[in-house]
Short mmCIF file of C-alpha atoms and ligand atoms in Angstrom, two decimals:
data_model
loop_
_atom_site.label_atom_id
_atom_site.label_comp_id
_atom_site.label_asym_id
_atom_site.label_seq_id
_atom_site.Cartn_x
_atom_site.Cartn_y
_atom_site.Cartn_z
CA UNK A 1 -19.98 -17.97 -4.70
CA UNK A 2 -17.21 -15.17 -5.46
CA UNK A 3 -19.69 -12.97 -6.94
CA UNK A 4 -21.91 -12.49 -3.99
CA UNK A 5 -18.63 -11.35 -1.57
CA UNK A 6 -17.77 -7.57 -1.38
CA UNK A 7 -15.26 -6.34 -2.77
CA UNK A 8 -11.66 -5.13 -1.76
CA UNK A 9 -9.25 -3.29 -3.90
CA UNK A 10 -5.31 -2.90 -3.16
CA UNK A 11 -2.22 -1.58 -4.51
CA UNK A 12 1.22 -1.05 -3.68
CA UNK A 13 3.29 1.04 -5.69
CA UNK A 14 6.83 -1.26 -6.65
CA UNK A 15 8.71 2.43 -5.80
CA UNK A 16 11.30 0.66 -4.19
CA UNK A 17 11.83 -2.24 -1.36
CA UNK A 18 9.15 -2.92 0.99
CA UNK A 19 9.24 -1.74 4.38
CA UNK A 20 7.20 -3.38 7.66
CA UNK A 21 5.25 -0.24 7.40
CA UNK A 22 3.92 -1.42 4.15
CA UNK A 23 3.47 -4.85 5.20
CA UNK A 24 1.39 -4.21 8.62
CA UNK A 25 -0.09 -1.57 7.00
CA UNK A 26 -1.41 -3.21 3.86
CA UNK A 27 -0.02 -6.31 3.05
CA UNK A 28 -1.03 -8.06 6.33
CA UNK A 29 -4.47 -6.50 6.30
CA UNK A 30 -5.34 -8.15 2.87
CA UNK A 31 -4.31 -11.66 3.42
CA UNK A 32 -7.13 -11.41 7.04
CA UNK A 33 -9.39 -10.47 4.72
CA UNK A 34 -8.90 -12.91 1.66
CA UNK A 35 -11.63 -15.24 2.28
CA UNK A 36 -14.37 -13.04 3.08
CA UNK A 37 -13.81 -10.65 0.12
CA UNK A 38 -13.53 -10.89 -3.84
CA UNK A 39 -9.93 -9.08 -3.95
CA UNK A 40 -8.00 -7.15 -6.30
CA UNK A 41 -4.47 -6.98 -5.09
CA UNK A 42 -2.70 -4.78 -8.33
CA UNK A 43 1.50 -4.01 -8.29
CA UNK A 44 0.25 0.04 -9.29
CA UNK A 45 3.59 0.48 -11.46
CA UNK A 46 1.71 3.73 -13.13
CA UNK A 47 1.75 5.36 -9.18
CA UNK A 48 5.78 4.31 -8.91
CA UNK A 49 6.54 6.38 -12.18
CA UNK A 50 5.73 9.79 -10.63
CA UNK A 51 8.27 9.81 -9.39
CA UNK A 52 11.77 8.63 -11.54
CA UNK A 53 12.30 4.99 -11.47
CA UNK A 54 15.11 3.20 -13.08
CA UNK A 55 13.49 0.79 -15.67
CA UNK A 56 15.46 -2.29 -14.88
CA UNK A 57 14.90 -1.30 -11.57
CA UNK A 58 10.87 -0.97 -11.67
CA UNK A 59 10.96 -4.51 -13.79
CA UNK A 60 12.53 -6.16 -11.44
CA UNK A 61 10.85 -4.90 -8.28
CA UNK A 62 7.40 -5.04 -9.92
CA UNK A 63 7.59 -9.11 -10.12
CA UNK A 64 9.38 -9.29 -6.69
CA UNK A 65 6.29 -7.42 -5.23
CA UNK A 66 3.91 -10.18 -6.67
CA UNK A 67 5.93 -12.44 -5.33
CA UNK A 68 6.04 -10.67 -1.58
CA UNK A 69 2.37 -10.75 -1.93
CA UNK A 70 2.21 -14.07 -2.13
CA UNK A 71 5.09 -15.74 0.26
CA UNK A 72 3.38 -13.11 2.83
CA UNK A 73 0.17 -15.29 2.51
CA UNK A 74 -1.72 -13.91 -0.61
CA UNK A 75 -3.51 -16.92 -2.59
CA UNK A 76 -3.51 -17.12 -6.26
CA UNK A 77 -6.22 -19.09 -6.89
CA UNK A 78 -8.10 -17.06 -4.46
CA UNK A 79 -7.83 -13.40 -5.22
CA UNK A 80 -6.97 -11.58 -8.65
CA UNK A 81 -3.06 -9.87 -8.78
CA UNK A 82 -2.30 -8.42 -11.48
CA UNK A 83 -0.02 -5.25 -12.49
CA UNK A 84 -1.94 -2.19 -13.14
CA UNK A 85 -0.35 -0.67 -16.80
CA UNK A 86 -1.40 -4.35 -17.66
CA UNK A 87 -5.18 -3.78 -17.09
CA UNK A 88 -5.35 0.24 -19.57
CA UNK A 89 -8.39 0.55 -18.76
CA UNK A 90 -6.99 2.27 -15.20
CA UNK A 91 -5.53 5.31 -17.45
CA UNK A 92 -8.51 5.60 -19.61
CA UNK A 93 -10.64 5.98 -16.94
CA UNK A 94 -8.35 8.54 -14.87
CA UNK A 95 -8.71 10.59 -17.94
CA UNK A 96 -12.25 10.91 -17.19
CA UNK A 97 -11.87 11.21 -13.73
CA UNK A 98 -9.42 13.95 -13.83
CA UNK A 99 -12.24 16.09 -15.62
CA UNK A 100 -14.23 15.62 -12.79
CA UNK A 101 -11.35 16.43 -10.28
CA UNK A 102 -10.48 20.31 -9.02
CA UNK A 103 -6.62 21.21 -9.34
CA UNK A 104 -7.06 23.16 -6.06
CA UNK A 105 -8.63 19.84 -4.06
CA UNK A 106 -5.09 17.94 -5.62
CA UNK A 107 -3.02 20.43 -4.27
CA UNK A 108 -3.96 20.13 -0.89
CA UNK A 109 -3.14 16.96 -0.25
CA UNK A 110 -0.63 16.15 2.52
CA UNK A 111 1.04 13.29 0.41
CA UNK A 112 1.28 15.83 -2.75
CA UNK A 113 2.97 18.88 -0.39
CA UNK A 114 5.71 16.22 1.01
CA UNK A 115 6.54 15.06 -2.14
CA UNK A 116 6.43 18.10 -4.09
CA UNK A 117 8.48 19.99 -1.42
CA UNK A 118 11.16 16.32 -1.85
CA UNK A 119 11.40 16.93 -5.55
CA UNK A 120 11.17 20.73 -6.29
CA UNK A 121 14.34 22.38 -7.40
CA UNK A 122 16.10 19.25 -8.17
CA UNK A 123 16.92 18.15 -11.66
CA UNK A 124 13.44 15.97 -11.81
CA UNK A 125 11.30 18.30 -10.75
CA UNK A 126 7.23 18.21 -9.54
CA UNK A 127 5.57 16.17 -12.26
CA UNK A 128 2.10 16.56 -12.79
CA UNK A 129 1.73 12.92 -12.33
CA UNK A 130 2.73 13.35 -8.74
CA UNK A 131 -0.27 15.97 -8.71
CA UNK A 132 -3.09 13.22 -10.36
CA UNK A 133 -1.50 10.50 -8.16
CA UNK A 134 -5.47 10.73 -6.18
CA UNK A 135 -7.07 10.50 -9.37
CA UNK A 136 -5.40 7.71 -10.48
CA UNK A 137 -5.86 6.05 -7.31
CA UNK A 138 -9.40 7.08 -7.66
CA UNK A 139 -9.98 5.16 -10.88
CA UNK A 140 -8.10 1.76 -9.35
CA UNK A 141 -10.60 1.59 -6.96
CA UNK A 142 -14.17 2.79 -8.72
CA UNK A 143 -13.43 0.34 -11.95
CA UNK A 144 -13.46 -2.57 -9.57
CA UNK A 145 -16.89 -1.08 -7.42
CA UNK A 146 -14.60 -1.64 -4.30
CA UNK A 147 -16.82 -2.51 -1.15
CA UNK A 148 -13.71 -1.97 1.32
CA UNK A 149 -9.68 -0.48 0.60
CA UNK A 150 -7.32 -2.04 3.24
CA UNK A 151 -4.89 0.85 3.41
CA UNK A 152 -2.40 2.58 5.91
CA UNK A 153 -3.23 5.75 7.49
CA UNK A 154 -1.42 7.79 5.06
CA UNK A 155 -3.95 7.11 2.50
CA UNK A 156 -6.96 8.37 4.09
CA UNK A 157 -7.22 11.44 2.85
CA UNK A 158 -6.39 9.48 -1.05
CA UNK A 159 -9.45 7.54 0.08
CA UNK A 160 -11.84 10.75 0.87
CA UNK A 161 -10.96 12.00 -2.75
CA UNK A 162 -12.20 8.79 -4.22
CA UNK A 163 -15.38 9.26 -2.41
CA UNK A 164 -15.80 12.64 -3.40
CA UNK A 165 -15.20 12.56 -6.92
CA UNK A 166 -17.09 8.72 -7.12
CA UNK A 167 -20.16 10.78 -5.44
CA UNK A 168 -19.74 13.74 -7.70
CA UNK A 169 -19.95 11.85 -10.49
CA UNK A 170 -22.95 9.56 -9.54
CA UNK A 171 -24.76 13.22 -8.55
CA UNK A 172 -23.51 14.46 -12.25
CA UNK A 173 -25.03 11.55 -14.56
CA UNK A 174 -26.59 8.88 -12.35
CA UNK A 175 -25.11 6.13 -9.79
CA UNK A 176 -21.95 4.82 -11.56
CA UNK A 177 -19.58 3.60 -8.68
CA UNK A 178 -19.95 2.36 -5.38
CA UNK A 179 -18.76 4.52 -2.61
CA UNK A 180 -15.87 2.60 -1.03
CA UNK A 181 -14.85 2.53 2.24
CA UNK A 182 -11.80 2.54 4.27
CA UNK A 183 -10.51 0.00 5.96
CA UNK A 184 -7.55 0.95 8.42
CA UNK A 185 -6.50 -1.55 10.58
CA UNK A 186 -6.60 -1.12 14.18
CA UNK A 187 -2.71 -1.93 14.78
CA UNK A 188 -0.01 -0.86 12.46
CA UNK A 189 -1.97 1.41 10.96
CA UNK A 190 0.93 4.20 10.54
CA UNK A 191 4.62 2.67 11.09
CA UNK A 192 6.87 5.76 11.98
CA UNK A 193 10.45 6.04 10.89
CA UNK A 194 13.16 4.82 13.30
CA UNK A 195 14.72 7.62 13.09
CA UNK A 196 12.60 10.37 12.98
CA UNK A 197 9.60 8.79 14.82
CA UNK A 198 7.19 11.30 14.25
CA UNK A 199 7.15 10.74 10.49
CA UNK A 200 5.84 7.70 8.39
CA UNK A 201 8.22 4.68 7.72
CA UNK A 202 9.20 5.72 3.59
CA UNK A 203 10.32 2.83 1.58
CA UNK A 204 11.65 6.00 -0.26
CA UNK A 205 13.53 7.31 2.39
CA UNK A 206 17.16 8.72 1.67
CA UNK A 207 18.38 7.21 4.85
CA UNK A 208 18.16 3.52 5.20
CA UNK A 209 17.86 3.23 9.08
CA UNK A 210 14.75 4.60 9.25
CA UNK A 211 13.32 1.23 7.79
CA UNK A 212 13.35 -1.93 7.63
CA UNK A 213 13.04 -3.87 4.67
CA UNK A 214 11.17 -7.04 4.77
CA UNK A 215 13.98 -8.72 2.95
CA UNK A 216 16.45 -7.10 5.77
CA UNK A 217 18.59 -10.13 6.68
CA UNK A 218 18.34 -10.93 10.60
CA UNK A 219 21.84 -8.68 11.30
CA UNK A 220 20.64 -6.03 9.59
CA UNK A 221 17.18 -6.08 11.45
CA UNK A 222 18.84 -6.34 14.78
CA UNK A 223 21.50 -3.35 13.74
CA UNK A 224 18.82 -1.22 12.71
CA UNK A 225 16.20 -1.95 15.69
CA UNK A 226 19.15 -1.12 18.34
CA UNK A 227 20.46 1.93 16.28
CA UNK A 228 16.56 3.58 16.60
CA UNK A 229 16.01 6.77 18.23
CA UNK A 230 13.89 6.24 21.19
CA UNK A 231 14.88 9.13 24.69
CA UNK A 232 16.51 9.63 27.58
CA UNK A 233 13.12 8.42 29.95
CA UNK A 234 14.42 5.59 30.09
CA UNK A 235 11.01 3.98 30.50
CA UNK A 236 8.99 1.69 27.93
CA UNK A 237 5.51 3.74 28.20
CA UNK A 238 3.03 3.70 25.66
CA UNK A 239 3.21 7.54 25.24
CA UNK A 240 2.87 10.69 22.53
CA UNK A 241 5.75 11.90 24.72
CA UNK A 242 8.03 9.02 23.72
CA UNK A 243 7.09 8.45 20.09
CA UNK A 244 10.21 5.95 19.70
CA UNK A 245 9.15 3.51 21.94
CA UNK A 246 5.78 3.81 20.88
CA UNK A 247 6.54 2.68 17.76
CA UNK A 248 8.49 0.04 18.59
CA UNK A 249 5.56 -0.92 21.18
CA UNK A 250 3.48 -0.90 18.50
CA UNK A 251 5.76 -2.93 16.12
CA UNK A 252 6.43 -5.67 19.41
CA UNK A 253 2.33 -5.64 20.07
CA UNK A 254 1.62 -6.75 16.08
CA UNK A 255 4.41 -9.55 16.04
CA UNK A 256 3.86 -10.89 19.06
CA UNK A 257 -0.14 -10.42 19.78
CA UNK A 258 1.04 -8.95 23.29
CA UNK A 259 -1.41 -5.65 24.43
CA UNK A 260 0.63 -2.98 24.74
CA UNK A 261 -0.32 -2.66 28.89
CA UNK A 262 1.28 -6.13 28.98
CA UNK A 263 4.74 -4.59 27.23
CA UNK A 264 4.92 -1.98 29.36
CA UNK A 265 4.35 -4.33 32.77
CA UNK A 266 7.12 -6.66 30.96
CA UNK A 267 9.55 -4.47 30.86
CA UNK A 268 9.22 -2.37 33.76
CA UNK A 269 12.48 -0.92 35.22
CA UNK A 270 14.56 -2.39 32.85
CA UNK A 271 15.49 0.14 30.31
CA UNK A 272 15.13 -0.28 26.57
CA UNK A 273 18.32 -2.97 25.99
CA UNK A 274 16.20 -5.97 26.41
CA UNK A 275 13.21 -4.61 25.07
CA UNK A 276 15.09 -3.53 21.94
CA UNK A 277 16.52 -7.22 21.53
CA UNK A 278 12.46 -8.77 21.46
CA UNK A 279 11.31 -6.67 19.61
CA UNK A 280 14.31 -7.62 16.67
CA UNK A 281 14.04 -11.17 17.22
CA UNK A 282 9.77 -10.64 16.90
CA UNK A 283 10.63 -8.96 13.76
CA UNK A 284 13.46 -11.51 12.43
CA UNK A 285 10.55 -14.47 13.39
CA UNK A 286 7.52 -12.53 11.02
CA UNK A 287 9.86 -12.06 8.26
CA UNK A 288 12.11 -14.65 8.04
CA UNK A 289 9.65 -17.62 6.26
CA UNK A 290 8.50 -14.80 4.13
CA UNK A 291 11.57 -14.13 2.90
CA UNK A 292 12.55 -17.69 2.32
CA UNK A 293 9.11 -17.71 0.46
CA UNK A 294 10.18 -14.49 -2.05
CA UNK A 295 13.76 -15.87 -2.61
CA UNK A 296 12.15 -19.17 -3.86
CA UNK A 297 9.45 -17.08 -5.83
CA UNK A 298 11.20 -14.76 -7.53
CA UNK A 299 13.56 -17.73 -9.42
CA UNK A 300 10.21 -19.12 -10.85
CA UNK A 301 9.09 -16.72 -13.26
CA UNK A 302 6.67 -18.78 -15.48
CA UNK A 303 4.33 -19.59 -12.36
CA UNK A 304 4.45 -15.67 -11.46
CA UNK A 305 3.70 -14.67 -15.08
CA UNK A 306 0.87 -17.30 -15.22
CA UNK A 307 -0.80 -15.42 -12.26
CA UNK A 308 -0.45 -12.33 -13.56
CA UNK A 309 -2.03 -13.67 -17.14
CA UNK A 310 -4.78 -14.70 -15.36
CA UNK A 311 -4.81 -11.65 -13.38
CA UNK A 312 -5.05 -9.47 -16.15
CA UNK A 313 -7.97 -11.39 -17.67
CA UNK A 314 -10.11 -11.37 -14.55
CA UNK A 315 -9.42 -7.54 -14.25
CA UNK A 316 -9.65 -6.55 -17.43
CA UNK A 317 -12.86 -8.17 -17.91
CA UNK A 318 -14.70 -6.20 -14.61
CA UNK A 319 -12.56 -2.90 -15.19
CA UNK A 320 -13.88 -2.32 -18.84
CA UNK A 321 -17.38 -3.25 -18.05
CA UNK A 322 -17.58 0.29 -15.28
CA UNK A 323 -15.23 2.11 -18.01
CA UNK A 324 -18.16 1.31 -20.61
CA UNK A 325 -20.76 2.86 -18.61
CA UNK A 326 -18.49 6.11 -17.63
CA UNK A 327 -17.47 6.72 -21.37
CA UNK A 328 -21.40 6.14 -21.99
CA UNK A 329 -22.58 8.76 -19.44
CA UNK A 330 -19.97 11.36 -20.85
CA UNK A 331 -21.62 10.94 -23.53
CA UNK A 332 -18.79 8.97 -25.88
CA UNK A 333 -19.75 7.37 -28.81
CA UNK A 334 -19.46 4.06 -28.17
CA UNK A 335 -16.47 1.58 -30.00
CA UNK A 336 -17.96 0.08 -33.71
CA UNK A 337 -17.76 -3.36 -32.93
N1 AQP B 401 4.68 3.56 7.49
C1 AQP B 401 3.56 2.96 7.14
N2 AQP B 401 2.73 2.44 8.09
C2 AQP B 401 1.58 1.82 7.74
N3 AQP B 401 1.19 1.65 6.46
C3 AQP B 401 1.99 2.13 5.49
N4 AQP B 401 1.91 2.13 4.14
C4 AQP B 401 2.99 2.75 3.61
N5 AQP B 401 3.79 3.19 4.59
C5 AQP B 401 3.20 2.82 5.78
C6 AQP B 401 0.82 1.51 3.40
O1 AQP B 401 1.38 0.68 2.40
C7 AQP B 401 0.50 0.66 1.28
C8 AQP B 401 1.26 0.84 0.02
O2 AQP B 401 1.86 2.07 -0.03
P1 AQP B 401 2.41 2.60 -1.41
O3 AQP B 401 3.61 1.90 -1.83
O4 AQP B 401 1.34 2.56 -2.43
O5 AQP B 401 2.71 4.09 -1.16
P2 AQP B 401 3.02 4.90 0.10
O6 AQP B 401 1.87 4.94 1.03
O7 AQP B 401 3.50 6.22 -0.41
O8 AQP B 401 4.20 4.06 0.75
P3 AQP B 401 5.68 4.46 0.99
O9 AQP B 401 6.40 3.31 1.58
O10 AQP B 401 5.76 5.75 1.71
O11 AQP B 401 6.17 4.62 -0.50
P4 AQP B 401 6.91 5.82 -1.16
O12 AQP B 401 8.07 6.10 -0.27
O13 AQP B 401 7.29 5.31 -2.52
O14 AQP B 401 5.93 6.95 -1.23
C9 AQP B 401 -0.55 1.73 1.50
O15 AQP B 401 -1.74 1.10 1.93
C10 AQP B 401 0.02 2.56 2.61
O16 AQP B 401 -0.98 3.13 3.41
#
């Protein structure tokens, strides 16, 4: 029976085109962990709109990130997706949350400092969404009692928050929400740019090699994998000294199942040409049925909105039943029926 799994919540914001970073990080975590979990994978439009989005833009990518969940191995009848403005209790319950939530703990967080610093002085300016982001992430997770959140790296410090403010409240009125955990997988866990290697993989990014897209055609791939900045070593070493190759290492170990001691015995004394070439064509092999998959998906909008109907229902239904008991412990009135 569903209702005696634990359960996973997951989000990712439809801010722009998926990278890899978002698909080994997330993405590829959640469809492992389908069968053993009840799971809540939500398209978390609210997150994408701290920052400015071009409506036509958001619509669009918002139902071509259902259907990359899917073509990447996500079953409908199997887990609830939904889009998160669809489901209101998420905002309602941030409300709450963010009086239970210290501006100074928001304002340290790394993911809050790099974006601020990315949008100060220019005509959009900080937002105090970009501020509440945690929060908001905080209420995704505690309406849906999360067990586990399959996440990258970058959002472990988004995940500590939760905990904090979930425990603070449960010390504050009585136990409310579950504490969730983490759950950051062991390889892929933090995709660096291939450009600047020492910082995360952005589908934001201003400059488009330092991604890849999982709807990169083959070409493009291949361009981008031999145009990224590895050294002058000259040696493919799993090493903080070499964070390009690393990276790529890491990318070549997740495609292909190879350890990375294997990858470095493969390609000893031979320079980063060949190894560049594997690990495109690794790449071009993971993504290519997926993005047959979206391109047929994406045409068939009545079987994507059905999911998300059904979606909304499911969520809806277990969201509102935790945002009941918070409003009641605040001490809210409750609704006349
Ligand atoms: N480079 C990465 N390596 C591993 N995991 C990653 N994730 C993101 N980048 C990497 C994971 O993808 C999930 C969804 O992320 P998100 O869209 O909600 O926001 P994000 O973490 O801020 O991702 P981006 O690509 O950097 O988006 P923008 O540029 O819009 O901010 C999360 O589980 C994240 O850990």
């Amino acid at each position: 029976m569903s209702d005696e799994k634990k359960v996973i919540f997951s989000g990712i914001q439809p801010s722009g085109e998926l990278t890899i970073g978002n698909y080994f990080g997330a993405l590829k975590n959640w469809v492992k962990l389908q069968d053993e979990y009840d799971c809540y994978y939500c398209v978390v439009d609210l997150h994408a709109i701290t920052v400015r989005q071009e409506p036509k833009d958001l619509r669009r990518r918002t139902l071509e990130l259902l259907a990359t969940y899917i073509a990447a191995g996500i079953d409908p009848e199997k887990n609830t997706m939904f889009i998160q403005s669809h489901v209101s209790a998420h905002a309602e319950a941030q409300w709450i949350l963010n009086c239970f939530t210290y501006v100074g703990e928001l304002s340290r967080m790394t993911q809050f400092k790099d974006k601020s610093k990315k949008y100060e002085g220019n005509d959009v300016g900080v937002g105090a969404g970009l501020l509440n982001y945690p929060v908001l992430m905080a209420a995704d997770i505690l309406l849906y009692q999360a067990d586990l959140v399959p996440v990258g790296k970058d959002q472990t410090q988004h995940l500590e928050i939760t905990r904090n403010i979930a425990e603070r409240f449960n010390t504050l009125y009585s136990p409310t929400f579950k504490i969730p955990e983490g759950y950051i997988p062991e390889k892929g866990a933090k995709i660096m740019s291939l450009q600047e290697p020492t910082k995360k993989m952005s589908k934001s990014s201003d400059n488009p090699n330092s991604f890849i897209l999982i709807m990169d055609p083959p070409d493009v791939i291949r361009k981008k994998i031999s145009r990224a900045i590895t050294d002058s070593i000259g040696v493919v070493k799993y090493s903080d000294e070499q964070p390009g190759v690393k990276n790529l290492m890491n990318i070549l170990s997740i495609t292909t199942g190879m350890a990375v001691e294997e990858i470095e015995k493969k390609y000893d004394g031979q320079g980063y040409a060949q190894f560049k070439k594997d690990v495109a064509e690794a790449l071009v092999n993971e993504l290519e049925p997926i993005q047959t998959k979206v391109k047929e998906l994406v045409n068939d909008k009545t079987y994507l909105e059905e999911i998300l109907k059904k979606g909304e229902q499911k969520a809806s239904y277990v969201a509102n039943k935790t945002l009941s008991k918070m409003m009641k412990k605040v001490g809210f009135i409750p609704k006349f029926k």
